[in-house]
Each structure stands twice: as structure tokens, then as C-alpha cells.
mmCIF file of C-alpha atoms and ligand atoms in Angstrom:
data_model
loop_
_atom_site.group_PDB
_atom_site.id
_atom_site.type_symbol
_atom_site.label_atom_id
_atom_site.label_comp_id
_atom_site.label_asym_id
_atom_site.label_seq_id
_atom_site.Cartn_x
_atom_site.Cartn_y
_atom_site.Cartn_z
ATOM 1 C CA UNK A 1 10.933 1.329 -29.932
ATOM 2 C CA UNK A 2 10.334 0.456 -26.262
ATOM 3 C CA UNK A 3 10.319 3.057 -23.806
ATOM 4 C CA UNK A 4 12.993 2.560 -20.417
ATOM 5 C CA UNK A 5 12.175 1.928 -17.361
ATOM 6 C CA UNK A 6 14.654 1.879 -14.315
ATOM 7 C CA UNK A 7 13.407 -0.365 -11.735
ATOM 8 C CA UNK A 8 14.722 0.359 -7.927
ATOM 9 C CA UNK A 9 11.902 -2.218 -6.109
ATOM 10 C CA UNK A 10 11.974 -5.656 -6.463
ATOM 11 C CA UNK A 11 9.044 -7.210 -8.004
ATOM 12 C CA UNK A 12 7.087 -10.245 -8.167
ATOM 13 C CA UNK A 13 7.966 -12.538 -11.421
ATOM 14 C CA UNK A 14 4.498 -11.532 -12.585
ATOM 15 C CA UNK A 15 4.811 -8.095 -12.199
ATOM 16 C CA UNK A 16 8.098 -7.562 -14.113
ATOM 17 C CA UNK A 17 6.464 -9.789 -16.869
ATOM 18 C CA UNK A 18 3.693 -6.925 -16.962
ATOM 19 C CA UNK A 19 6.193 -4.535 -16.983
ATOM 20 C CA UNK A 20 8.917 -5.861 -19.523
ATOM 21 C CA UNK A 21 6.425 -6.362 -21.918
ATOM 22 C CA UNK A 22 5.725 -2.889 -22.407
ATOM 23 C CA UNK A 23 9.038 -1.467 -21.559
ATOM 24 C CA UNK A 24 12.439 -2.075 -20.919
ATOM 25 C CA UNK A 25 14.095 -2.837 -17.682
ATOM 26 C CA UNK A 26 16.659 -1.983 -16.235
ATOM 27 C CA UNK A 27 16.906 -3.327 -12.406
ATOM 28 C CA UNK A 28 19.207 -1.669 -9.842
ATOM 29 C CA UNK A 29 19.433 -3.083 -6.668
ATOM 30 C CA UNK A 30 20.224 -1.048 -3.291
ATOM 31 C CA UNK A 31 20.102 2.641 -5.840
ATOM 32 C CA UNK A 32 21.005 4.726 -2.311
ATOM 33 C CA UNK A 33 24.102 3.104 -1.399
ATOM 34 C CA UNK A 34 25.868 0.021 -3.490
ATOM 35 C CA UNK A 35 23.809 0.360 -6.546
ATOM 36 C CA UNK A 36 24.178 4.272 -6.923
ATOM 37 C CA UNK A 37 26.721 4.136 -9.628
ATOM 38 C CA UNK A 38 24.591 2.315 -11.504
ATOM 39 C CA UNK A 39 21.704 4.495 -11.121
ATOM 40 C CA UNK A 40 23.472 7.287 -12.239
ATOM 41 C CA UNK A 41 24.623 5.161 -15.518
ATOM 42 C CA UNK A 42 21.216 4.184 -15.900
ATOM 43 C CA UNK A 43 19.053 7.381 -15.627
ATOM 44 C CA UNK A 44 20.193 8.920 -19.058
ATOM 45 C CA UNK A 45 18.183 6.267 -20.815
ATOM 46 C CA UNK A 46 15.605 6.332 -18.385
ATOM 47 C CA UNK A 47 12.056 7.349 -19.233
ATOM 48 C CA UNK A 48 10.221 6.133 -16.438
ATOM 49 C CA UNK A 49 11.639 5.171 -12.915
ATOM 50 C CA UNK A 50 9.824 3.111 -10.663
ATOM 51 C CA UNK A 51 10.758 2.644 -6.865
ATOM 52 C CA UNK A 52 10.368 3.753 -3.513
ATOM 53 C CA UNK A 53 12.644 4.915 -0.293
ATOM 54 C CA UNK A 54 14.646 6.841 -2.564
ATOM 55 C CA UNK A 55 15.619 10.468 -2.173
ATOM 56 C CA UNK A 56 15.091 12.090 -5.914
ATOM 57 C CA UNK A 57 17.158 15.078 -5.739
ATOM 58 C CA UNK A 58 17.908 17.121 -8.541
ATOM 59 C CA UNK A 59 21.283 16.255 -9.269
ATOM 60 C CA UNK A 60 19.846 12.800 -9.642
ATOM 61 C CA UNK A 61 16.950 14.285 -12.086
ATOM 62 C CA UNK A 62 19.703 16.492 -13.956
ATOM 63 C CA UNK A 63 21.050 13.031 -15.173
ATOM 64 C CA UNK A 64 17.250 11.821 -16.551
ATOM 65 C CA UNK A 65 17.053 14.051 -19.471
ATOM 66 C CA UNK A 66 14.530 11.844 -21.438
ATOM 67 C CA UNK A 67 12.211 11.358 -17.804
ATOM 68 C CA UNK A 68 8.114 11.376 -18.187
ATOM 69 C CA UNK A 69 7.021 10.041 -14.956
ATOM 70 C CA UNK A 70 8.541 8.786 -11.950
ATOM 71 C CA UNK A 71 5.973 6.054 -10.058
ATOM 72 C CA UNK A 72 6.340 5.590 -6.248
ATOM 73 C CA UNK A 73 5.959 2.217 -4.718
ATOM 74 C CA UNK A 74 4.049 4.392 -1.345
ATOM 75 C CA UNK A 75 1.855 6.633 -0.289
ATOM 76 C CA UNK A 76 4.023 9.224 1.018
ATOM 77 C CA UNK A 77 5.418 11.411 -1.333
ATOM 78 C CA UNK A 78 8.240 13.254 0.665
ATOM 79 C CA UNK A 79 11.130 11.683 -1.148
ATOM 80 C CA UNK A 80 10.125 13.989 -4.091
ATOM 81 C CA UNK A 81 10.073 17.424 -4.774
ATOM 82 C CA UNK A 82 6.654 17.700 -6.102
ATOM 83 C CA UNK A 83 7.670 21.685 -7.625
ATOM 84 C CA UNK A 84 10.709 20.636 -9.234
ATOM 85 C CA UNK A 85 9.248 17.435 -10.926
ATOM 86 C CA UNK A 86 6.138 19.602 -12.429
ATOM 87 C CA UNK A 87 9.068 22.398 -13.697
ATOM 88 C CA UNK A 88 10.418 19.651 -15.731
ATOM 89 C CA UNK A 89 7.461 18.011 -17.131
ATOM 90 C CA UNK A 90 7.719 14.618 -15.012
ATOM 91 C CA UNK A 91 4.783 13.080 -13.662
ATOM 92 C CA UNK A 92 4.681 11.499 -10.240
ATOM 93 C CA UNK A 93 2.493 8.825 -8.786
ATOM 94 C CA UNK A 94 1.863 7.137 -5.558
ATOM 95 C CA UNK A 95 -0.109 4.214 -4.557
ATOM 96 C CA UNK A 96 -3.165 5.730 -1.869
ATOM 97 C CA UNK A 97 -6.337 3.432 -1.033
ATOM 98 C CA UNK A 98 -4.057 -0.230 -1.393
ATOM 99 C CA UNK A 99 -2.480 0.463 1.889
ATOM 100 C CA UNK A 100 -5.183 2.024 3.664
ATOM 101 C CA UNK A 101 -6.384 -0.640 5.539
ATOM 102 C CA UNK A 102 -2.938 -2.964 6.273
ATOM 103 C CA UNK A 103 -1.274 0.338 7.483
ATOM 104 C CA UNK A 104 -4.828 1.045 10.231
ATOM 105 C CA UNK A 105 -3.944 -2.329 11.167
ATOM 106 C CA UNK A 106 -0.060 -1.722 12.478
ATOM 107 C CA UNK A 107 -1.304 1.658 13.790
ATOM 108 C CA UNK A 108 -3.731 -0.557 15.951
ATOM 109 C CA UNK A 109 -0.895 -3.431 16.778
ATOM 110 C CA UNK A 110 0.827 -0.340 18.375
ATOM 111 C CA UNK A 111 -1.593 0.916 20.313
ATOM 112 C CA UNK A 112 -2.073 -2.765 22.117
ATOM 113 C CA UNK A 113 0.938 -3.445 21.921
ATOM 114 C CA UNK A 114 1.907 -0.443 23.645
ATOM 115 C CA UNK A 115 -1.249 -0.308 26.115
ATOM 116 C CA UNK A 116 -0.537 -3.973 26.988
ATOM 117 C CA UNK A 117 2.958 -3.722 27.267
ATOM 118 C CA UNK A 118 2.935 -6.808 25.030
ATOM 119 C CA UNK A 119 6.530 -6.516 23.969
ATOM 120 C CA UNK A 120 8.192 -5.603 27.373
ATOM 121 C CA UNK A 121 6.491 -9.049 28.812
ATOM 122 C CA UNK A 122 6.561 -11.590 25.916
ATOM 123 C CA UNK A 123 10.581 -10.873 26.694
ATOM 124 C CA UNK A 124 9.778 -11.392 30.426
ATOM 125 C CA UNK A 125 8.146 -14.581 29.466
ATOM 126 C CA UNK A 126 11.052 -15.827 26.866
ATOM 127 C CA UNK A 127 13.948 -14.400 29.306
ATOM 128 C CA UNK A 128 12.499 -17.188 31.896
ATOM 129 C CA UNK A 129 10.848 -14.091 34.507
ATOM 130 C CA UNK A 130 7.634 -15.672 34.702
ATOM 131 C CA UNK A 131 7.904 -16.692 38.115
ATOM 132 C CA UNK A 132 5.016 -15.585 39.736
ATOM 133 C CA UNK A 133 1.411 -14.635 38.625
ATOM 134 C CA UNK A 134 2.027 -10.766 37.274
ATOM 135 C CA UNK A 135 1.208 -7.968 39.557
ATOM 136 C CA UNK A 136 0.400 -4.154 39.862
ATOM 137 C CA UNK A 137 4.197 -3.559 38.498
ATOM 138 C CA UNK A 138 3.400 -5.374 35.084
ATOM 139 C CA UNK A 139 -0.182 -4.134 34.510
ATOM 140 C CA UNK A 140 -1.167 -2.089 30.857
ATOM 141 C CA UNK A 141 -3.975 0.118 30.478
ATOM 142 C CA UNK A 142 -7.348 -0.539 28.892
ATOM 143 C CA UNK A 143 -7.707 0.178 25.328
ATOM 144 C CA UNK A 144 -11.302 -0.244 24.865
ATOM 145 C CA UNK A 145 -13.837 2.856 25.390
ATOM 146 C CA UNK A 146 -10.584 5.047 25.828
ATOM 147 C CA UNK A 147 -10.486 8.479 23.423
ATOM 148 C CA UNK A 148 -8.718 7.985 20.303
ATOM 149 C CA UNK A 149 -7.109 10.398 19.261
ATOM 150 C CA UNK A 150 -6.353 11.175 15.390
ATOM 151 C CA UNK A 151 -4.042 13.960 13.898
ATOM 152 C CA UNK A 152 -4.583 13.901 10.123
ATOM 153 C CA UNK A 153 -7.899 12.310 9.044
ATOM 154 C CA UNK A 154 -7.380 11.213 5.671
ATOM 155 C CA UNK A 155 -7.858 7.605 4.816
ATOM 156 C CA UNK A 156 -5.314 5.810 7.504
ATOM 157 C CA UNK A 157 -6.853 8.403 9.903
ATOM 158 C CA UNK A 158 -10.811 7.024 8.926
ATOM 159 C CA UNK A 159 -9.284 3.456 9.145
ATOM 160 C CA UNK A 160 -8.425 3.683 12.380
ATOM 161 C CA UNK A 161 -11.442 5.441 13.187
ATOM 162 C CA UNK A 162 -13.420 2.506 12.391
ATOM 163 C CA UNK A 163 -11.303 0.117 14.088
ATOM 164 C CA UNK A 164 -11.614 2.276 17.083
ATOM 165 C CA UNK A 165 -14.848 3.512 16.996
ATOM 166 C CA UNK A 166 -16.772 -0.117 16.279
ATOM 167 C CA UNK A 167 -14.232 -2.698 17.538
ATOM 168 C CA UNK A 168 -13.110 -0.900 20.838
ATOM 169 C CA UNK A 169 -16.066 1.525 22.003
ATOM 170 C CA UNK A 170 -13.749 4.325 21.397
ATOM 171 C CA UNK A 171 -14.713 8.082 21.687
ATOM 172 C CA UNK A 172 -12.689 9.873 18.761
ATOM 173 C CA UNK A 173 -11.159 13.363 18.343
ATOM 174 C CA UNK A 174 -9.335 14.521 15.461
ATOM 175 C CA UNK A 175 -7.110 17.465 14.751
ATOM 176 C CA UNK A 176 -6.909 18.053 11.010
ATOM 177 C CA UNK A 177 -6.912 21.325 8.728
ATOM 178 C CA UNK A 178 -10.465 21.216 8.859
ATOM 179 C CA UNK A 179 -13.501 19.720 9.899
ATOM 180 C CA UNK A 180 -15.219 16.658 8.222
ATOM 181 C CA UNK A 181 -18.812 15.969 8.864
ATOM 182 C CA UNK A 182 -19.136 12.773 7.291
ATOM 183 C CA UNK A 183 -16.425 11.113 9.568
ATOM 184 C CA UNK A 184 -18.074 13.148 12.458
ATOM 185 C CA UNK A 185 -21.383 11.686 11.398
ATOM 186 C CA UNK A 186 -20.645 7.983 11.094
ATOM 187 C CA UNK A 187 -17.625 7.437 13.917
ATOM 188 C CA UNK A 188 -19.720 10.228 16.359
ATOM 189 C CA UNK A 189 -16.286 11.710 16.150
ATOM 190 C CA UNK A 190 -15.472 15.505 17.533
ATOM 191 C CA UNK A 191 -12.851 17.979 15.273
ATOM 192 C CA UNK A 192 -10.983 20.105 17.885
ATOM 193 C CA UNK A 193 -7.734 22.360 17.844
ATOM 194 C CA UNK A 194 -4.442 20.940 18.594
ATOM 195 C CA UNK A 195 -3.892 21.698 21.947
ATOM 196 C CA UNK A 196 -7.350 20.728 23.020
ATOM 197 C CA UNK A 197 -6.406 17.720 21.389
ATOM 198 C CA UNK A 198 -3.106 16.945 22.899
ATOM 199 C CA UNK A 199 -4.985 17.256 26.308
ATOM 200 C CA UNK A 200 -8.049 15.447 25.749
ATOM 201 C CA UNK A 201 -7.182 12.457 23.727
ATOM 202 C CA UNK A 202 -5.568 9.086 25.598
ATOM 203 C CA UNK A 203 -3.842 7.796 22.051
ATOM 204 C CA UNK A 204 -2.196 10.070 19.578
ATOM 205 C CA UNK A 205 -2.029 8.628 16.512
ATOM 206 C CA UNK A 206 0.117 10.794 13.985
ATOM 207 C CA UNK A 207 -1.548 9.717 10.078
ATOM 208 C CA UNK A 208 -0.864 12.849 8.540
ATOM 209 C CA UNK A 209 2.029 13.299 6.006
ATOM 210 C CA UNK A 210 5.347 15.137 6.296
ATOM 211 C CA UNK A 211 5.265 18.023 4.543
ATOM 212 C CA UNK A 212 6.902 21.547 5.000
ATOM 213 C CA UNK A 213 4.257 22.563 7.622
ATOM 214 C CA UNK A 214 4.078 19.068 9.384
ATOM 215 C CA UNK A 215 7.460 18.931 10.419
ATOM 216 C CA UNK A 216 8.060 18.976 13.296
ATOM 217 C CA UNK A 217 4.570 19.371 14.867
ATOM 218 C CA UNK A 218 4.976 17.930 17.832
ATOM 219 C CA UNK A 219 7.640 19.028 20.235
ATOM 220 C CA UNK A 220 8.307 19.781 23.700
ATOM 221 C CA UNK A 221 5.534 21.771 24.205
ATOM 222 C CA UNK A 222 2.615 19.563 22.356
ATOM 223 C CA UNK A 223 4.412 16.768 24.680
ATOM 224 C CA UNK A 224 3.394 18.646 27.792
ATOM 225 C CA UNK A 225 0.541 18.857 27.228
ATOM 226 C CA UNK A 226 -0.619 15.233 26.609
ATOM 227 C CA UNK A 227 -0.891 13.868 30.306
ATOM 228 C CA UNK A 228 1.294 11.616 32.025
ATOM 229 C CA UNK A 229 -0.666 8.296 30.903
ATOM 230 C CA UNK A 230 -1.060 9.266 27.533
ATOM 231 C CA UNK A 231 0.519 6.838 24.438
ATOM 232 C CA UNK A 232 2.169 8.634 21.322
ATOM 233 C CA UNK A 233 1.631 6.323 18.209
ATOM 234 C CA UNK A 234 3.481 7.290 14.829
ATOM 235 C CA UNK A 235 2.531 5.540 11.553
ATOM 236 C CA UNK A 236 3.332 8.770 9.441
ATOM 237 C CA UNK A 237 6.671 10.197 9.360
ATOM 238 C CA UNK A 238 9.981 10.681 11.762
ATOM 239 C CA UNK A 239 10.469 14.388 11.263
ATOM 240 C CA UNK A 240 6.505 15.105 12.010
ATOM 241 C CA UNK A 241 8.434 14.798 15.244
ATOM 242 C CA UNK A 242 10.852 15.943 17.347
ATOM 243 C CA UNK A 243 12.962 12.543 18.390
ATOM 244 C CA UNK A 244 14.507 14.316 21.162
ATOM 245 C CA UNK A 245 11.838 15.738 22.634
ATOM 246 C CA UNK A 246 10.306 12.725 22.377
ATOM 247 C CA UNK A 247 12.605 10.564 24.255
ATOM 248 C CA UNK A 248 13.047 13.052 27.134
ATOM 249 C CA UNK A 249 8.893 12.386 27.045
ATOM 250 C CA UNK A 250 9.308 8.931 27.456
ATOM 251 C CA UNK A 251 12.483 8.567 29.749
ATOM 252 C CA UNK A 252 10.817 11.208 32.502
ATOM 253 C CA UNK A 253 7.003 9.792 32.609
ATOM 254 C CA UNK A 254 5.724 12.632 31.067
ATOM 255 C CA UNK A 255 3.716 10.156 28.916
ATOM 256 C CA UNK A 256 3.109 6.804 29.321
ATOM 257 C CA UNK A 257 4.611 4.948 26.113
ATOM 258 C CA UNK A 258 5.176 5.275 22.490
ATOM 259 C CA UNK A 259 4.626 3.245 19.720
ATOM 260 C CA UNK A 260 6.489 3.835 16.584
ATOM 261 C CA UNK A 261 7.213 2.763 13.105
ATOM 262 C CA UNK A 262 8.877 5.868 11.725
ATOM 263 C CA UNK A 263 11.840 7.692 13.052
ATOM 264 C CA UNK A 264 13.863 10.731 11.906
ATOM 265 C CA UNK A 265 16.454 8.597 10.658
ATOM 266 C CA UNK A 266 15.732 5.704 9.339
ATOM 267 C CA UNK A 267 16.836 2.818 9.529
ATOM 268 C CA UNK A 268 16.928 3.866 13.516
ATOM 269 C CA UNK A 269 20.391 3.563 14.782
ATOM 270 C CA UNK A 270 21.412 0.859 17.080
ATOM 271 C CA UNK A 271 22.102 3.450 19.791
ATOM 272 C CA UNK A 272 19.180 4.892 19.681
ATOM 273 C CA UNK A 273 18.014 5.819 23.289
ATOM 274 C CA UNK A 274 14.771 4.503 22.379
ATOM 275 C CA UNK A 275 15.803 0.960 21.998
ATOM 276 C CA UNK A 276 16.822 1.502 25.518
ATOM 277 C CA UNK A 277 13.226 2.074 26.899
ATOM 278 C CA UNK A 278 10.842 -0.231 27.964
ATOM 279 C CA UNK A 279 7.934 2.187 27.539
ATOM 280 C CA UNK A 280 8.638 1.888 23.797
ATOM 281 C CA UNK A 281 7.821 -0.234 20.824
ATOM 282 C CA UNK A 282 9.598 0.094 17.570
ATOM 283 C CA UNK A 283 8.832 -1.732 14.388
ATOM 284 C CA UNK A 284 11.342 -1.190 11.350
ATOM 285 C CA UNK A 285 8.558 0.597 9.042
ATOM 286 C CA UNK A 286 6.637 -1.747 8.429
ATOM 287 C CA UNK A 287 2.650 -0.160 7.925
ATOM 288 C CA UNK A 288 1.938 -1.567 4.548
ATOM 289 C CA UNK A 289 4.464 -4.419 4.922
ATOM 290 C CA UNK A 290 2.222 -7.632 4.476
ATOM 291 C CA UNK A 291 2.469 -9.825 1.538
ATOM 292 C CA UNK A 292 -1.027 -8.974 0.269
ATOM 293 C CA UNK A 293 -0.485 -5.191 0.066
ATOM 294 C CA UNK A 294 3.161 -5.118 -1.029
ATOM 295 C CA UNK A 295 1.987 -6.800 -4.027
ATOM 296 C CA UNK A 296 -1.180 -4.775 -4.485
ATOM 297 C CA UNK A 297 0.973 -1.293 -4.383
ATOM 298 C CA UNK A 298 3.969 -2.900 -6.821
ATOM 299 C CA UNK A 299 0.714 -3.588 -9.408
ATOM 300 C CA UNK A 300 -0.845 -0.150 -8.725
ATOM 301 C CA UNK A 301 2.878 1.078 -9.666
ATOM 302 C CA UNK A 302 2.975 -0.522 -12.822
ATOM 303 C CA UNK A 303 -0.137 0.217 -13.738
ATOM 304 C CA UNK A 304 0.297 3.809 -12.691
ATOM 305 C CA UNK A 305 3.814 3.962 -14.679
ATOM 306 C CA UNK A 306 2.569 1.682 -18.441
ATOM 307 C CA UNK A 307 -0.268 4.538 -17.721
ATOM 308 C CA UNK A 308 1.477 7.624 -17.611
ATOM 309 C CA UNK A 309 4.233 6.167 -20.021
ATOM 310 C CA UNK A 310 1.611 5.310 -22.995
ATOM 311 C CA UNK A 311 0.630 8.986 -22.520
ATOM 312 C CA UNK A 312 -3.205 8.107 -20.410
ATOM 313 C CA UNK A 313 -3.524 10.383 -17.381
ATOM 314 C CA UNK A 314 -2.416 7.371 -14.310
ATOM 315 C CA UNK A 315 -4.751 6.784 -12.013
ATOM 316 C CA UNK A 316 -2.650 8.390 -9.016
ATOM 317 C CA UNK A 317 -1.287 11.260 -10.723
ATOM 318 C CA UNK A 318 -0.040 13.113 -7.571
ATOM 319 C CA UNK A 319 1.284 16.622 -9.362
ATOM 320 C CA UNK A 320 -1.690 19.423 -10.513
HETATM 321 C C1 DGY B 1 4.200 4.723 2.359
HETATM 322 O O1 DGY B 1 3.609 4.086 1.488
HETATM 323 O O2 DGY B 1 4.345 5.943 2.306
HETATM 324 C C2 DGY B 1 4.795 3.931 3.450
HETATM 325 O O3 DGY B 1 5.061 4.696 4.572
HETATM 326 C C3 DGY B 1 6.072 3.315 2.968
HETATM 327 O O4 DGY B 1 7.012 4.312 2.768
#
């Protein structure tokens, strides 16, 4: 008998071919709001699950008796509680190395974007204010041979490194747990402690993911001490940061501009007092969102999932 599978993620007609004919499918649209009722009808039967942006809490996971693995259509793994999925056997997977590169490249949008102020005056241009060559008043700041600076150098963090390091001339600091001689080597990048960090480095570019001791890393105080024409970029998590702090950062000048694709809440509220800043670009999440890598982290899914379901270790196994 086939095993079942309940599908939250959309996929390609190819990919649910792959999957169905292994393993049946059961597809629930919208499982956090609409489609929860269904999810919750769905998940005794269930033996895999296969999704992403969904909180798994345990009342959830009480219902999945039958569970063996649940695969994540991301990197990040904070939707899950890692502990309480190992307790009951389940093994979790996430889709690293796919998304490395697309998500270095929207870290990098932001920091031109932001730097150029290419958002603020692309409106300028389409709200018919171009009447005059641009002065003083609508100047950026040069990216190129300022110092990058990294918090978290895993793989996004080395991506950006490179984009930094050979495409703009960019010095680069890191603050991570520890070290790493090999990106030191080939990037002639310098490991320093956060606050030497916060002061020294012209970007901030959070790459690190939200766990227990991440959150909420950088608050009022880290914010004082980047300098007034520093840029915050955020291609990690919301809660790595304090929002509030944050804004109160951005609305008195204490830095120059943030870019971000993450929020505490997401999707960000209309209200948000972000939206109301020009010194700020926000994208909707959207790090791995190109065709090409969509697809390439809905097949490492599946692969990861038929894997852990026949009973072979999947390649991303993310519990010990
Ligand atoms: C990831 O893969 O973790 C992306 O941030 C999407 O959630």
C-alpha cells in the first residue's frame, strides 16, 4: 500500500507526477487559514507532510499519529520544533545549497537599491517629479569599495561575500560564532565581535537564522552603534530584530536606510510605519523567489520526502 503524503505547497505538474507515483496526495490549499480544517482531517492519514510557511505546533503533530518525516520547502527551519519532532520519531528536512545563490542576489538588490535610493526615485520619476536634473537632495551613497558587513557566515553569508568582495571592491567583516579561515583566506575578509562590527561595517547584512539565541540580536543598543550613514539589510528573519527599535532607527537618522525582506510579522501590515519611510525598502519575502529556484527547492523536497519515506537517510536530514 502507498504511503500519504499531505501536500501544503503547490507544485509544478511534474513534480506532483514524481510525487504521486510513489505516494498518495492529498493537496490542501491555504493549511494556516481557509484550508486548516482540512489539514486537521487530513493529518491522521498522513505519513509524510510536505510544505513550507507553516507553523507545526504540537497540537497539529498530536493529530499525525502515523508521521515519519515532515519535508520543508526552505531553508529556515524555525516553523518547527526541531526537539519535539526528534521525541516523536519524525524526520525533518530543509532545502540548503538550492537557494544559496538566488537569495545573495536579493540581499545585493537591497543593498543598491537601498544605497541608490532606487525605489524612492523610480516613484519620483513615474509620479511625473522629474523636472529638473537631480541634485544634492536626491543623491545615494557609493556601494563599491565600501565595508560589507556580514552577521552569520554560512552559505548566503559566503554568497554575498563573493558578490561583494569581487564585483564591488568590498572590504568584508563578519560577526559569526566563530572564526573561518577559509572565507578569511579567499574574500581577505576580517572575523570581529559584534560591537566592533556594528561600528565598523557600512552594510549590515543579517544571514544568520532565527533561533532561540538570535532573536532579537539587534536592538536599540546594536542600532547605536552603527553610525548615522550606515544601511541595515535583512534577508534572514523578522524577530532577529527588534521592529521597533528599528523604525525609531530609521525615522530619527540614526542610520541611513534599511532594506528588508523579513519582518516580525509577516505578511507586514499595511500600517506598518515602515511603509511610511522613504529611507526604506521592503520586498514581500521574496530571497529564493525566482522561477528557477522555487522549482529547484520543490524537487529537493520531494526528493528529500520519497527519501526519508522509503526509509534512505534524505539528503537534508536536519534533526541529529
Ligand atoms: C527559506 O527558505 O527559509 C526562505 O526564507 C523562505 O522561507
Amino acid at each position: 500500500m502507498k504511503k500519504h503524503v499531505v501536500l501544503y505547497k503547490k507544485l509544478s505538474p511534474a513534480l506532483l507526477a514524481r510525487l504521486g507515483d510513489q505516494v498518495d496526495v492529498t493537496y490542501i490549499e491555504d493549511p494556516a487559514s481557509d484550508g486548516l480544517a482540512r489539514l486537521r482531517e487530513a493529518l491522521p492519514q498522513a505519513h509524510g507532510l510536505l510544505g513550507a510557511s507553516l507553523k507545526l505546533d504540537a497540537a497539529l503533530l498530536d493529530l499525525a499519529p502515523h508521521l515519519e518525516a515532515v519535508s520543508s520547502v526552505s531553508v529556515g527551519v524555525d516553523n518547527y520544533d526541531i526537539a519535539d519532532l526528534t521525541r516523536r520519531g519524525v524526520q525533518l528536512t530543509n532545502t540548503p545549497d538550492v537557494l544559496t545563490e538566488t537569495t545573495a542576489d536579493t540581499g545585493f538588490a537591497l543593498i543598491l537599491a537601498t544605497a541608490r535610493r532606487v525605489v524612492e526615485l523610480a516613484n519620483l520619476v513615474r509620479d511625473g517629479h522629474w523636472t529638473a536634473s537631480v541634485g544634492p537632495t536626491h543623491f545615494g551613497t557609493d556601494v563599491h569599495g565600501k565595508t560589507l558587513g556580514i552577521i552569520g557566515m554560512g552559505r548566503i553569508g559566503e554568497a554575498l561575500a563573493q558578490r561583494g568582495h569581487f564585483g564591488f571592491g568590498m572590504p568584508v567583516i563578519y560577526h559569526s560564532h566563530s572564526p573561518k579561515p577559509a572565507v578569511d583566506q579567499r574574500f581577505g575578509a576580517r572575523h570581529c565581535g559584534l560591537d566592533e562590527f556594528l561600528q565598523e561595517a557600512d552594510f549590515i547584512c543579517l544571514t544568520l537564522p532565527l533561533t532561540a539565541e538570535t532573536t532579537g540580536l539587534i536592538g536599540a543598543r546594536e542600532l547605536e552603534l552603527m553610525g548615522p550613514d550606515s544601511i541595515f539589510i535583512n534577508i534572514s528573519r523578522g524577530k532577529v530584530v527588534d521592529e521597533k527599535a528599528l523604525i525609531h532607527a530609521l525615522q530619527t537618522g540614526q542610520i541611513r536606510a534599511a532594506g528588508l525582506d523579513v519582518f516580525e510579522r509577516e505578511p507586514l501590515e499595511p500600517t506598518s510605519p515602515l511603509l511610511t519611510l522613504d529611507n526604506v525598502v521592503a520586498t514581500p519575502h521574496i530571497g529564493s523567489a525566482t522561477h528557477e529556484t522555487r522549482e529547484a527547492m520543490a524537487r529537493c523536497a520531494v526528493d528529500n520526502l520519497l527519501a526519508a519515506l522509503r526509509g534512505d537517510r534524505p539528503q537534508n536530514l536536519v534533526n541529529p
